Amino acid sequence: DPMPPAPTIDQFMNELRTAPLDCLRHYCLIVAGGAANSDPGVFTFSTSVESKTMQGFTTSVSGRQGKTKARRVLKINKGETSSTGDQIGTFRAHYVPMVHVNDRTSIETYALPTNGPDTDANPNIMITSQLSGCTFGVGQPHNNQRQVTHAKPKTGSSTDRARMNQVVAASLTNGVAMTLSRENQTGHAYSNRDKGQFVTVIGVRTNNAWRFYVQAYLTNLLEAYELR
């Protein structure tokens, strides 16, 4: 297939807000945020475009047949400019940094406001750095907020991953609504650097409610789905 045209920043953001799963099936998103354990909050992100030939998504005929197709890769970087690709513009988003679990019994979480409207100070998009062995946890809605966290286990062992999930559950004080991990995402991809499994998680606020979407790209498959 020919390489699809690069989107403008307005085209990309409009599809991300209104049809997130379609957006995640049209583009491969790679998010690079701040350093581990950095401050969460609202920041400006630059977006640049590159091109890559990769396997189709498992939801498509080409993906099920193991065929490849030309796809635009959108690299999203914290800051006003990007060092790679052709920059198409910037946008504002809530940013959730990765935090190290190590031997701690609780970790930092970030409270996403469920109330709009969409402004530079309170955008309706949430992003976090690419996951490559971490998990992403979402708490139950409470007091017009939704707690979220991006946690990295001490090691990739099953023991440390299980402990990470326990710490995430303990840190989301209003109860866990959903997490991304191998234990409760049967049939879906989870992040695992050793197996070449990388995951992007995007949050979109619509009608004062946050919904979370996952794009997973692995050695032998691609998929996009809503985290539930």
mmCIF file with all atom_site columns, C-alpha atoms in Angstrom:
data_model
loop_
_atom_site.group_PDB
_atom_site.id
_atom_site.type_symbol
_atom_site.label_atom_id
_atom_site.label_alt_id
_atom_site.label_comp_id
_atom_site.label_asym_id
_atom_site.label_entity_id
_atom_site.label_seq_id
_atom_site.pdbx_PDB_ins_code
_atom_site.Cartn_x
_atom_site.Cartn_y
_atom_site.Cartn_z
_atom_site.occupancy
_atom_site.B_iso_or_equiv
_atom_site.pdbx_formal_charge
_atom_site.auth_seq_id
_atom_site.auth_comp_id
_atom_site.auth_asym_id
_atom_site.auth_atom_id
_atom_site.pdbx_PDB_model_num
ATOM 1   C CA . ASP A 1 1   ? 0.000   0.000   0.000  1.00 0.00 ? 1   ASP A CA 1
ATOM 2   C CA . PRO A 1 2   ? 1.181   3.565   -0.639 1.00 0.00 ? 2   PRO A CA 1
ATOM 3   C CA . MET A 1 3   ? 2.220   5.659   2.339  1.00 0.00 ? 3   MET A CA 1
ATOM 4   C CA . PRO A 1 4   ? -0.824  7.622   3.577  1.00 0.00 ? 4   PRO A CA 1
ATOM 5   C CA . PRO A 1 5   ? -0.483  11.413  3.707  1.00 0.00 ? 5   PRO A CA 1
ATOM 6   C CA . ALA A 1 6   ? 0.820   12.944  6.908  1.00 0.00 ? 6   ALA A CA 1
ATOM 7   C CA . PRO A 1 7   ? -1.929  14.500  9.042  1.00 0.00 ? 7   PRO A CA 1
ATOM 8   C CA . THR A 1 8   ? -1.983  18.081  10.168 1.00 0.00 ? 8   THR A CA 1
ATOM 9   C CA . ILE A 1 9   ? -1.959  18.566  13.924 1.00 0.00 ? 9   ILE A CA 1
ATOM 10  C CA . ASP A 1 10  ? -5.637  19.587  13.762 1.00 0.00 ? 10  ASP A CA 1
ATOM 11  C CA . GLN A 1 11  ? -6.583  16.429  11.846 1.00 0.00 ? 11  GLN A CA 1
ATOM 12  C CA . PHE A 1 12  ? -4.672  14.227  14.284 1.00 0.00 ? 12  PHE A CA 1
ATOM 13  C CA . MET A 1 13  ? -6.096  15.853  17.423 1.00 0.00 ? 13  MET A CA 1
ATOM 14  C CA . ASN A 1 14  ? -9.667  15.906  16.070 1.00 0.00 ? 14  ASN A CA 1
ATOM 15  C CA . GLU A 1 15  ? -9.564  12.167  15.331 1.00 0.00 ? 15  GLU A CA 1
ATOM 16  C CA . LEU A 1 16  ? -7.888  11.429  18.678 1.00 0.00 ? 16  LEU A CA 1
ATOM 17  C CA . ARG A 1 17  ? -10.676 13.291  20.511 1.00 0.00 ? 17  ARG A CA 1
ATOM 18  C CA . THR A 1 18  ? -13.645 12.039  18.498 1.00 0.00 ? 18  THR A CA 1
ATOM 19  C CA . ALA A 1 19  ? -12.607 8.550   17.320 1.00 0.00 ? 19  ALA A CA 1
ATOM 20  C CA . PRO A 1 20  ? -9.671  7.392   19.476 1.00 0.00 ? 20  PRO A CA 1
ATOM 21  C CA . LEU A 1 21  ? -9.624  3.777   18.316 1.00 0.00 ? 21  LEU A CA 1
ATOM 22  C CA . ASP A 1 22  ? -9.687  4.801   14.659 1.00 0.00 ? 22  ASP A CA 1
ATOM 23  C CA . CYS A 1 23  ? -6.797  7.170   15.370 1.00 0.00 ? 23  CYS A CA 1
ATOM 24  C CA . LEU A 1 24  ? -4.783  4.408   17.050 1.00 0.00 ? 24  LEU A CA 1
ATOM 25  C CA . ARG A 1 25  ? -5.377  2.158   14.042 1.00 0.00 ? 25  ARG A CA 1
ATOM 26  C CA . HIS A 1 26  ? -4.332  4.809   11.546 1.00 0.00 ? 26  HIS A CA 1
ATOM 27  C CA . TYR A 1 27  ? -1.082  5.877   13.196 1.00 0.00 ? 27  TYR A CA 1
ATOM 28  C CA . CYS A 1 28  ? 1.639   4.313   15.301 1.00 0.00 ? 28  CYS A CA 1
ATOM 29  C CA . LEU A 1 29  ? 2.096   6.583   18.345 1.00 0.00 ? 29  LEU A CA 1
ATOM 30  C CA . ILE A 1 30  ? 5.358   6.747   20.275 1.00 0.00 ? 30  ILE A CA 1
ATOM 31  C CA . VAL A 1 31  ? 5.333   8.988   23.359 1.00 0.00 ? 31  VAL A CA 1
ATOM 32  C CA . ALA A 1 32  ? 8.524   10.243  25.011 1.00 0.00 ? 32  ALA A CA 1
ATOM 33  C CA . GLY A 1 33  ? 7.854   12.180  28.208 1.00 0.00 ? 33  GLY A CA 1
ATOM 34  C CA . GLY A 1 34  ? 10.041  13.386  31.040 1.00 0.00 ? 34  GLY A CA 1
ATOM 35  C CA . ALA A 1 35  ? 12.411  11.465  33.260 1.00 0.00 ? 35  ALA A CA 1
ATOM 36  C CA . ALA A 1 36  ? 11.177  8.762   35.609 1.00 0.00 ? 36  ALA A CA 1
ATOM 37  C CA . ASN A 1 37  ? 9.681   10.114  38.841 1.00 0.00 ? 37  ASN A CA 1
ATOM 38  C CA . SER A 1 38  ? 9.351   13.581  37.302 1.00 0.00 ? 38  SER A CA 1
ATOM 39  C CA . ASP A 1 39  ? 6.459   15.890  38.098 1.00 0.00 ? 39  ASP A CA 1
ATOM 40  C CA . PRO A 1 40  ? 3.045   15.164  36.580 1.00 0.00 ? 40  PRO A CA 1
ATOM 41  C CA . GLY A 1 41  ? 0.845   17.942  35.284 1.00 0.00 ? 41  GLY A CA 1
ATOM 42  C CA . VAL A 1 42  ? -0.231  19.713  32.116 1.00 0.00 ? 42  VAL A CA 1
ATOM 43  C CA . PHE A 1 43  ? 2.476   20.291  29.513 1.00 0.00 ? 43  PHE A CA 1
ATOM 44  C CA . THR A 1 44  ? 2.964   21.172  25.859 1.00 0.00 ? 44  THR A CA 1
ATOM 45  C CA . PHE A 1 45  ? 3.893   18.295  23.552 1.00 0.00 ? 45  PHE A CA 1
ATOM 46  C CA . SER A 1 46  ? 5.354   18.449  20.061 1.00 0.00 ? 46  SER A CA 1
ATOM 47  C CA . THR A 1 47  ? 4.337   15.987  17.370 1.00 0.00 ? 47  THR A CA 1
ATOM 48  C CA . SER A 1 48  ? 6.489   14.895  14.439 1.00 0.00 ? 48  SER A CA 1
ATOM 49  C CA . VAL A 1 49  ? 5.832   12.455  11.607 1.00 0.00 ? 49  VAL A CA 1
ATOM 50  C CA . GLU A 1 50  ? 7.977   9.635   10.275 1.00 0.00 ? 50  GLU A CA 1
ATOM 51  C CA . SER A 1 51  ? 7.203   6.715   7.976  1.00 0.00 ? 51  SER A CA 1
ATOM 52  C CA . LYS A 1 52  ? 7.482   2.984   8.589  1.00 0.00 ? 52  LYS A CA 1
ATOM 53  C CA . THR A 1 53  ? 6.364   -0.275  7.016  1.00 0.00 ? 53  THR A CA 1
ATOM 54  C CA . MET A 1 54  ? 4.877   -2.546  9.653  1.00 0.00 ? 54  MET A CA 1
ATOM 55  C CA . GLN A 1 55  ? 2.331   -5.323  10.115 1.00 0.00 ? 55  GLN A CA 1
ATOM 56  C CA . GLY A 1 56  ? -1.351  -4.514  9.911  1.00 0.00 ? 56  GLY A CA 1
ATOM 57  C CA . PHE A 1 57  ? -3.526  -4.520  13.001 1.00 0.00 ? 57  PHE A CA 1
ATOM 58  C CA . THR A 1 58  ? -5.074  -7.749  14.222 1.00 0.00 ? 58  THR A CA 1
ATOM 59  C CA . THR A 1 59  ? -8.488  -6.165  13.695 1.00 0.00 ? 59  THR A CA 1
ATOM 60  C CA . SER A 1 60  ? -7.859  -5.870  9.954  1.00 0.00 ? 60  SER A CA 1
ATOM 61  C CA . VAL A 1 61  ? -7.658  -8.436  7.153  1.00 0.00 ? 61  VAL A CA 1
ATOM 62  C CA . SER A 1 62  ? -4.034  -7.531  6.401  1.00 0.00 ? 62  SER A CA 1
ATOM 63  C CA . GLY A 1 63  ? -3.072  -7.969  10.045 1.00 0.00 ? 63  GLY A CA 1
ATOM 64  C CA . ARG A 1 64  ? -4.739  -11.351 10.364 1.00 0.00 ? 64  ARG A CA 1
ATOM 65  C CA . GLN A 1 65  ? -2.912  -12.472 7.242  1.00 0.00 ? 65  GLN A CA 1
ATOM 66  C CA . GLY A 1 66  ? 0.430   -11.216 8.556  1.00 0.00 ? 66  GLY A CA 1
ATOM 67  C CA . LYS A 1 67  ? 0.823   -8.649  5.784  1.00 0.00 ? 67  LYS A CA 1
ATOM 68  C CA . THR A 1 68  ? 2.671   -5.368  6.165  1.00 0.00 ? 68  THR A CA 1
ATOM 69  C CA . LYS A 1 69  ? 1.521   -1.892  5.218  1.00 0.00 ? 69  LYS A CA 1
ATOM 70  C CA . ALA A 1 70  ? 2.881   1.622   5.105  1.00 0.00 ? 70  ALA A CA 1
ATOM 71  C CA . ARG A 1 71  ? 1.993   3.589   8.211  1.00 0.00 ? 71  ARG A CA 1
ATOM 72  C CA . ARG A 1 72  ? 2.707   7.030   9.601  1.00 0.00 ? 72  ARG A CA 1
ATOM 73  C CA . VAL A 1 73  ? 4.566   7.049   12.919 1.00 0.00 ? 73  VAL A CA 1
ATOM 74  C CA . LEU A 1 74  ? 3.685   10.028  15.136 1.00 0.00 ? 74  LEU A CA 1
ATOM 75  C CA . LYS A 1 75  ? 6.373   10.785  17.687 1.00 0.00 ? 75  LYS A CA 1
ATOM 76  C CA . ILE A 1 76  ? 5.067   12.810  20.617 1.00 0.00 ? 76  ILE A CA 1
ATOM 77  C CA . ASN A 1 77  ? 7.691   14.524  22.755 1.00 0.00 ? 77  ASN A CA 1
ATOM 78  C CA . LYS A 1 78  ? 7.372   16.602  25.901 1.00 0.00 ? 78  LYS A CA 1
ATOM 79  C CA . GLY A 1 79  ? 8.352   20.155  24.973 1.00 0.00 ? 79  GLY A CA 1
ATOM 80  C CA . GLU A 1 80  ? 7.839   22.671  22.211 1.00 0.00 ? 80  GLU A CA 1
ATOM 81  C CA . THR A 1 81  ? 10.064  21.011  19.592 1.00 0.00 ? 81  THR A CA 1
ATOM 82  C CA . SER A 1 82  ? 11.005  17.555  18.406 1.00 0.00 ? 82  SER A CA 1
ATOM 83  C CA . SER A 1 83  ? 14.490  16.462  17.366 1.00 0.00 ? 83  SER A CA 1
ATOM 84  C CA . THR A 1 84  ? 13.320  13.865  14.831 1.00 0.00 ? 84  THR A CA 1
ATOM 85  C CA . GLY A 1 85  ? 10.895  13.721  11.929 1.00 0.00 ? 85  GLY A CA 1
ATOM 86  C CA . ASP A 1 86  ? 8.856   16.488  10.333 1.00 0.00 ? 86  ASP A CA 1
ATOM 87  C CA . GLN A 1 87  ? 7.127   18.478  13.056 1.00 0.00 ? 87  GLN A CA 1
ATOM 88  C CA . ILE A 1 88  ? 3.422   19.095  12.486 1.00 0.00 ? 88  ILE A CA 1
ATOM 89  C CA . GLY A 1 89  ? 2.560   21.092  15.606 1.00 0.00 ? 89  GLY A CA 1
ATOM 90  C CA . THR A 1 90  ? 1.974   21.056  19.358 1.00 0.00 ? 90  THR A CA 1
ATOM 91  C CA . PHE A 1 91  ? -0.852  20.302  21.770 1.00 0.00 ? 91  PHE A CA 1
ATOM 92  C CA . ARG A 1 92  ? -1.517  20.401  25.500 1.00 0.00 ? 92  ARG A CA 1
ATOM 93  C CA . ALA A 1 93  ? -2.135  17.281  27.566 1.00 0.00 ? 93  ALA A CA 1
ATOM 94  C CA . HIS A 1 94  ? -2.170  15.946  31.104 1.00 0.00 ? 94  HIS A CA 1
ATOM 95  C CA . TYR A 1 95  ? 1.052   13.993  31.550 1.00 0.00 ? 95  TYR A CA 1
ATOM 96  C CA . VAL A 1 96  ? 1.501   10.989  33.842 1.00 0.00 ? 96  VAL A CA 1
ATOM 97  C CA . PRO A 1 97  ? 5.195   10.148  34.443 1.00 0.00 ? 97  PRO A CA 1
ATOM 98  C CA . MET A 1 98  ? 6.533   6.699   35.132 1.00 0.00 ? 98  MET A CA 1
ATOM 99  C CA . VAL A 1 99  ? 7.307   6.017   38.799 1.00 0.00 ? 99  VAL A CA 1
ATOM 100 C CA . HIS A 1 100 ? 9.572   3.319   40.212 1.00 0.00 ? 100 HIS A CA 1
ATOM 101 C CA . VAL A 1 101 ? 7.948   0.885   42.620 1.00 0.00 ? 101 VAL A CA 1
ATOM 102 C CA . ASN A 1 102 ? 11.189  -0.663  43.925 1.00 0.00 ? 102 ASN A CA 1
ATOM 103 C CA . ASP A 1 103 ? 10.553  -1.663  47.559 1.00 0.00 ? 103 ASP A CA 1
ATOM 104 C CA . ARG A 1 104 ? 7.884   0.935   48.319 1.00 0.00 ? 104 ARG A CA 1
ATOM 105 C CA . THR A 1 105 ? 4.394   0.081   49.540 1.00 0.00 ? 105 THR A CA 1
ATOM 106 C CA . SER A 1 106 ? 2.729   3.010   47.756 1.00 0.00 ? 106 SER A CA 1
ATOM 107 C CA . ILE A 1 107 ? 3.528   5.250   44.809 1.00 0.00 ? 107 ILE A CA 1
ATOM 108 C CA . GLU A 1 108 ? 2.463   8.619   43.459 1.00 0.00 ? 108 GLU A CA 1
ATOM 109 C CA . THR A 1 109 ? -0.779  8.959   41.522 1.00 0.00 ? 109 THR A CA 1
ATOM 110 C CA . TYR A 1 110 ? -2.140  11.795  39.394 1.00 0.00 ? 110 TYR A CA 1
ATOM 111 C CA . ALA A 1 111 ? -5.697  13.112  39.671 1.00 0.00 ? 111 ALA A CA 1
ATOM 112 C CA . LEU A 1 112 ? -7.306  13.778  36.295 1.00 0.00 ? 112 LEU A CA 1
ATOM 113 C CA . PRO A 1 113 ? -10.153 16.326  36.549 1.00 0.00 ? 113 PRO A CA 1
ATOM 114 C CA . THR A 1 114 ? -13.326 14.829  35.140 1.00 0.00 ? 114 THR A CA 1
ATOM 115 C CA . ASN A 1 115 ? -14.940 18.240  34.648 1.00 0.00 ? 115 ASN A CA 1
ATOM 116 C CA . GLY A 1 116 ? -14.237 20.271  31.516 1.00 0.00 ? 116 GLY A CA 1
ATOM 117 C CA . PRO A 1 117 ? -14.294 22.318  29.441 1.00 0.00 ? 117 PRO A CA 1
ATOM 118 C CA . ASP A 1 118 ? -11.210 21.651  27.341 1.00 0.00 ? 118 ASP A CA 1
ATOM 119 C CA . THR A 1 119 ? -8.678  24.439  27.976 1.00 0.00 ? 119 THR A CA 1
ATOM 120 C CA . ASP A 1 120 ? -4.904  24.832  27.863 1.00 0.00 ? 120 ASP A CA 1
ATOM 121 C CA . ALA A 1 121 ? -4.892  24.477  31.655 1.00 0.00 ? 121 ALA A CA 1
ATOM 122 C CA . ASN A 1 122 ? -7.269  21.494  31.681 1.00 0.00 ? 122 ASN A CA 1
ATOM 123 C CA . PRO A 1 123 ? -7.051  19.650  28.345 1.00 0.00 ? 123 PRO A CA 1
ATOM 124 C CA . ASN A 1 124 ? -9.210  16.665  27.489 1.00 0.00 ? 124 ASN A CA 1
ATOM 125 C CA . ILE A 1 125 ? -6.235  14.477  26.527 1.00 0.00 ? 125 ILE A CA 1
ATOM 126 C CA . MET A 1 126 ? -3.963  12.452  28.832 1.00 0.00 ? 126 MET A CA 1
ATOM 127 C CA . ILE A 1 127 ? -0.732  10.800  27.766 1.00 0.00 ? 127 ILE A CA 1
ATOM 128 C CA . THR A 1 128 ? 2.038   8.848   29.432 1.00 0.00 ? 128 THR A CA 1
ATOM 129 C CA . SER A 1 129 ? 5.420   7.641   28.224 1.00 0.00 ? 129 SER A CA 1
ATOM 130 C CA . GLN A 1 130 ? 5.633   4.439   26.229 1.00 0.00 ? 130 GLN A CA 1
ATOM 131 C CA . LEU A 1 131 ? 5.314   1.339   28.407 1.00 0.00 ? 131 LEU A CA 1
ATOM 132 C CA . SER A 1 132 ? 7.951   -1.382  28.016 1.00 0.00 ? 132 SER A CA 1
ATOM 133 C CA . GLY A 1 133 ? 7.453   -3.528  31.102 1.00 0.00 ? 133 GLY A CA 1
ATOM 134 C CA . CYS A 1 134 ? 5.366   -1.207  33.268 1.00 0.00 ? 134 CYS A CA 1
ATOM 135 C CA . THR A 1 135 ? 1.671   -1.152  34.061 1.00 0.00 ? 135 THR A CA 1
ATOM 136 C CA . PHE A 1 136 ? -0.896  1.645   33.919 1.00 0.00 ? 136 PHE A CA 1
ATOM 137 C CA . GLY A 1 137 ? -3.526  1.791   36.667 1.00 0.00 ? 137 GLY A CA 1
ATOM 138 C CA . VAL A 1 138 ? -6.822  3.684   36.741 1.00 0.00 ? 138 VAL A CA 1
ATOM 139 C CA . GLY A 1 139 ? -8.879  4.323   39.861 1.00 0.00 ? 139 GLY A CA 1
ATOM 140 C CA . GLN A 1 140 ? -12.624 4.627   40.266 1.00 0.00 ? 140 GLN A CA 1
ATOM 141 C CA . PRO A 1 141 ? -14.178 8.080   39.636 1.00 0.00 ? 141 PRO A CA 1
ATOM 142 C CA . HIS A 1 142 ? -14.317 10.036  42.897 1.00 0.00 ? 142 HIS A CA 1
ATOM 143 C CA . ASN A 1 143 ? -14.965 13.709  43.746 1.00 0.00 ? 143 ASN A CA 1
ATOM 144 C CA . ASN A 1 144 ? -14.801 14.814  40.089 1.00 0.00 ? 144 ASN A CA 1
ATOM 145 C CA . GLN A 1 145 ? -11.408 13.149  39.658 1.00 0.00 ? 145 GLN A CA 1
ATOM 146 C CA . ARG A 1 146 ? -9.909  9.966   38.264 1.00 0.00 ? 146 ARG A CA 1
ATOM 147 C CA . GLN A 1 147 ? -6.635  8.762   39.793 1.00 0.00 ? 147 GLN A CA 1
ATOM 148 C CA . VAL A 1 148 ? -4.090  7.234   37.424 1.00 0.00 ? 148 VAL A CA 1
ATOM 149 C CA . THR A 1 149 ? -0.511  5.989   37.707 1.00 0.00 ? 149 THR A CA 1
ATOM 150 C CA . HIS A 1 150 ? 2.249   4.529   35.508 1.00 0.00 ? 150 HIS A CA 1
ATOM 151 C CA . ALA A 1 151 ? 4.311   2.063   37.531 1.00 0.00 ? 151 ALA A CA 1
ATOM 152 C CA . LYS A 1 152 ? 7.576   0.261   36.822 1.00 0.00 ? 152 LYS A CA 1
ATOM 153 C CA . PRO A 1 153 ? 8.393   -2.947  38.740 1.00 0.00 ? 153 PRO A CA 1
ATOM 154 C CA . LYS A 1 154 ? 11.717  -3.430  40.484 1.00 0.00 ? 154 LYS A CA 1
ATOM 155 C CA . THR A 1 155 ? 12.582  -6.203  37.990 1.00 0.00 ? 155 THR A CA 1
ATOM 156 C CA . GLY A 1 156 ? 10.729  -8.064  35.274 1.00 0.00 ? 156 GLY A CA 1
ATOM 157 C CA . SER A 1 157 ? 10.269  -11.174 37.409 1.00 0.00 ? 157 SER A CA 1
ATOM 158 C CA . SER A 1 158 ? 6.773   -12.515 37.988 1.00 0.00 ? 158 SER A CA 1
ATOM 159 C CA . THR A 1 159 ? 7.207   -11.856 41.724 1.00 0.00 ? 159 THR A CA 1
ATOM 160 C CA . ASP A 1 160 ? 8.076   -8.194  41.231 1.00 0.00 ? 160 ASP A CA 1
ATOM 161 C CA . ARG A 1 161 ? 5.324   -7.729  38.637 1.00 0.00 ? 161 ARG A CA 1
ATOM 162 C CA . ALA A 1 162 ? 2.778   -9.185  41.050 1.00 0.00 ? 162 ALA A CA 1
ATOM 163 C CA . ARG A 1 163 ? 4.067   -6.893  43.789 1.00 0.00 ? 163 ARG A CA 1
ATOM 164 C CA . MET A 1 164 ? 3.837   -3.916  41.419 1.00 0.00 ? 164 MET A CA 1
ATOM 165 C CA . ASN A 1 165 ? 0.155   -4.667  40.837 1.00 0.00 ? 165 ASN A CA 1
ATOM 166 C CA . GLN A 1 166 ? -0.421  -4.847  44.597 1.00 0.00 ? 166 GLN A CA 1
ATOM 167 C CA . VAL A 1 167 ? 1.281   -1.480  45.118 1.00 0.00 ? 167 VAL A CA 1
ATOM 168 C CA . VAL A 1 168 ? -0.755  0.102   42.306 1.00 0.00 ? 168 VAL A CA 1
ATOM 169 C CA . ALA A 1 169 ? -3.960  -1.203  43.881 1.00 0.00 ? 169 ALA A CA 1
ATOM 170 C CA . ALA A 1 170 ? -2.927  0.146   47.302 1.00 0.00 ? 170 ALA A CA 1
ATOM 171 C CA . SER A 1 171 ? -2.042  3.562   45.844 1.00 0.00 ? 171 SER A CA 1
ATOM 172 C CA . LEU A 1 172 ? -5.314  4.099   43.962 1.00 0.00 ? 172 LEU A CA 1
ATOM 173 C CA . THR A 1 173 ? -7.124  4.878   47.190 1.00 0.00 ? 173 THR A CA 1
ATOM 174 C CA . ASN A 1 174 ? -10.650 4.958   45.773 1.00 0.00 ? 174 ASN A CA 1
ATOM 175 C CA . GLY A 1 175 ? -10.453 1.495   44.250 1.00 0.00 ? 175 GLY A CA 1
ATOM 176 C CA . VAL A 1 176 ? -8.968  0.104   41.062 1.00 0.00 ? 176 VAL A CA 1
ATOM 177 C CA . ALA A 1 177 ? -11.163 0.344   37.978 1.00 0.00 ? 177 ALA A CA 1
ATOM 178 C CA . MET A 1 178 ? -8.685  -1.157  35.511 1.00 0.00 ? 178 MET A CA 1
ATOM 179 C CA . THR A 1 179 ? -5.006  -1.921  35.009 1.00 0.00 ? 179 THR A CA 1
ATOM 180 C CA . LEU A 1 180 ? -2.847  -2.941  32.089 1.00 0.00 ? 180 LEU A CA 1
ATOM 181 C CA . SER A 1 181 ? -0.991  -6.140  32.902 1.00 0.00 ? 181 SER A CA 1
ATOM 182 C CA . ARG A 1 182 ? -0.636  -9.719  31.774 1.00 0.00 ? 182 ARG A CA 1
ATOM 183 C CA . GLU A 1 183 ? -2.726  -10.962 34.703 1.00 0.00 ? 183 GLU A CA 1
ATOM 184 C CA . ASN A 1 184 ? -6.010  -9.316  33.725 1.00 0.00 ? 184 ASN A CA 1
ATOM 185 C CA . GLN A 1 185 ? -5.633  -8.535  30.039 1.00 0.00 ? 185 GLN A CA 1
ATOM 186 C CA . THR A 1 186 ? -5.948  -12.093 28.745 1.00 0.00 ? 186 THR A CA 1
ATOM 187 C CA . GLY A 1 187 ? -6.060  -11.978 24.974 1.00 0.00 ? 187 GLY A CA 1
ATOM 188 C CA . HIS A 1 188 ? -4.576  -8.504  24.880 1.00 0.00 ? 188 HIS A CA 1
ATOM 189 C CA . ALA A 1 189 ? -1.007  -7.302  24.750 1.00 0.00 ? 189 ALA A CA 1
ATOM 190 C CA . TYR A 1 190 ? 0.812   -6.179  27.847 1.00 0.00 ? 190 TYR A CA 1
ATOM 191 C CA . SER A 1 191 ? 4.092   -4.287  27.903 1.00 0.00 ? 191 SER A CA 1
ATOM 192 C CA . ASN A 1 192 ? 7.196   -6.451  28.077 1.00 0.00 ? 192 ASN A CA 1
ATOM 193 C CA . ARG A 1 193 ? 10.523  -5.168  26.771 1.00 0.00 ? 193 ARG A CA 1
ATOM 194 C CA . ASP A 1 194 ? 12.087  -8.627  26.756 1.00 0.00 ? 194 ASP A CA 1
ATOM 195 C CA . LYS A 1 195 ? 9.448   -9.821  24.284 1.00 0.00 ? 195 LYS A CA 1
ATOM 196 C CA . GLY A 1 196 ? 9.489   -6.672  22.177 1.00 0.00 ? 196 GLY A CA 1
ATOM 197 C CA . GLN A 1 197 ? 6.046   -5.628  23.388 1.00 0.00 ? 197 GLN A CA 1
ATOM 198 C CA . PHE A 1 198 ? 5.562   -1.867  23.705 1.00 0.00 ? 198 PHE A CA 1
ATOM 199 C CA . VAL A 1 199 ? 2.364   -0.092  24.654 1.00 0.00 ? 199 VAL A CA 1
ATOM 200 C CA . THR A 1 200 ? 0.970   3.431   24.346 1.00 0.00 ? 200 THR A CA 1
ATOM 201 C CA . VAL A 1 201 ? -1.895  4.491   26.656 1.00 0.00 ? 201 VAL A CA 1
ATOM 202 C CA . ILE A 1 202 ? -4.037  7.521   25.812 1.00 0.00 ? 202 ILE A CA 1
ATOM 203 C CA . GLY A 1 203 ? -6.834  9.048   27.906 1.00 0.00 ? 203 GLY A CA 1
ATOM 204 C CA . VAL A 1 204 ? -9.670  11.047  26.338 1.00 0.00 ? 204 VAL A CA 1
ATOM 205 C CA . ARG A 1 205 ? -12.238 13.020  28.336 1.00 0.00 ? 205 ARG A CA 1
ATOM 206 C CA . THR A 1 206 ? -15.711 13.245  26.798 1.00 0.00 ? 206 THR A CA 1
ATOM 207 C CA . ASN A 1 207 ? -18.836 14.532  28.577 1.00 0.00 ? 207 ASN A CA 1
ATOM 208 C CA . ASN A 1 208 ? -16.951 14.767  31.896 1.00 0.00 ? 208 ASN A CA 1
ATOM 209 C CA . ALA A 1 209 ? -15.793 11.150  31.796 1.00 0.00 ? 209 ALA A CA 1
ATOM 210 C CA . TRP A 1 210 ? -12.361 9.708   31.036 1.00 0.00 ? 210 TRP A CA 1
ATOM 211 C CA . ARG A 1 211 ? -11.906 6.673   28.800 1.00 0.00 ? 211 ARG A CA 1
ATOM 212 C CA . PHE A 1 212 ? -8.561  5.014   28.184 1.00 0.00 ? 212 PHE A CA 1
ATOM 213 C CA . TYR A 1 213 ? -7.229  3.448   25.005 1.00 0.00 ? 213 TYR A CA 1
ATOM 214 C CA . VAL A 1 214 ? -4.292  1.163   24.345 1.00 0.00 ? 214 VAL A CA 1
ATOM 215 C CA . GLN A 1 215 ? -2.112  0.675   21.278 1.00 0.00 ? 215 GLN A CA 1
ATOM 216 C CA . ALA A 1 216 ? 0.217   -2.328  21.485 1.00 0.00 ? 216 ALA A CA 1
ATOM 217 C CA . TYR A 1 217 ? 2.904   -3.097  18.944 1.00 0.00 ? 217 TYR A CA 1
ATOM 218 C CA . LEU A 1 218 ? 4.715   -6.372  19.231 1.00 0.00 ? 218 LEU A CA 1
ATOM 219 C CA . THR A 1 219 ? 7.088   -8.559  17.297 1.00 0.00 ? 219 THR A CA 1
ATOM 220 C CA . ASN A 1 220 ? 4.249   -10.408 15.607 1.00 0.00 ? 220 ASN A CA 1
ATOM 221 C CA . LEU A 1 221 ? 1.072   -8.357  15.997 1.00 0.00 ? 221 LEU A CA 1
ATOM 222 C CA . LEU A 1 222 ? -0.441  -4.910  16.406 1.00 0.00 ? 222 LEU A CA 1
ATOM 223 C CA . GLU A 1 223 ? -3.660  -4.098  18.193 1.00 0.00 ? 223 GLU A CA 1
ATOM 224 C CA . ALA A 1 224 ? -5.687  -1.232  19.606 1.00 0.00 ? 224 ALA A CA 1
ATOM 225 C CA . TYR A 1 225 ? -8.452  -1.527  22.187 1.00 0.00 ? 225 TYR A CA 1
ATOM 226 C CA . GLU A 1 226 ? -10.200 0.312   24.980 1.00 0.00 ? 226 GLU A CA 1
ATOM 227 C CA . LEU A 1 227 ? -8.889  -0.447  28.463 1.00 0.00 ? 227 LEU A CA 1
ATOM 228 C CA . ARG A 1 228 ? -11.761 -1.715  30.589 1.00 0.00 ? 228 ARG A CA 1
#
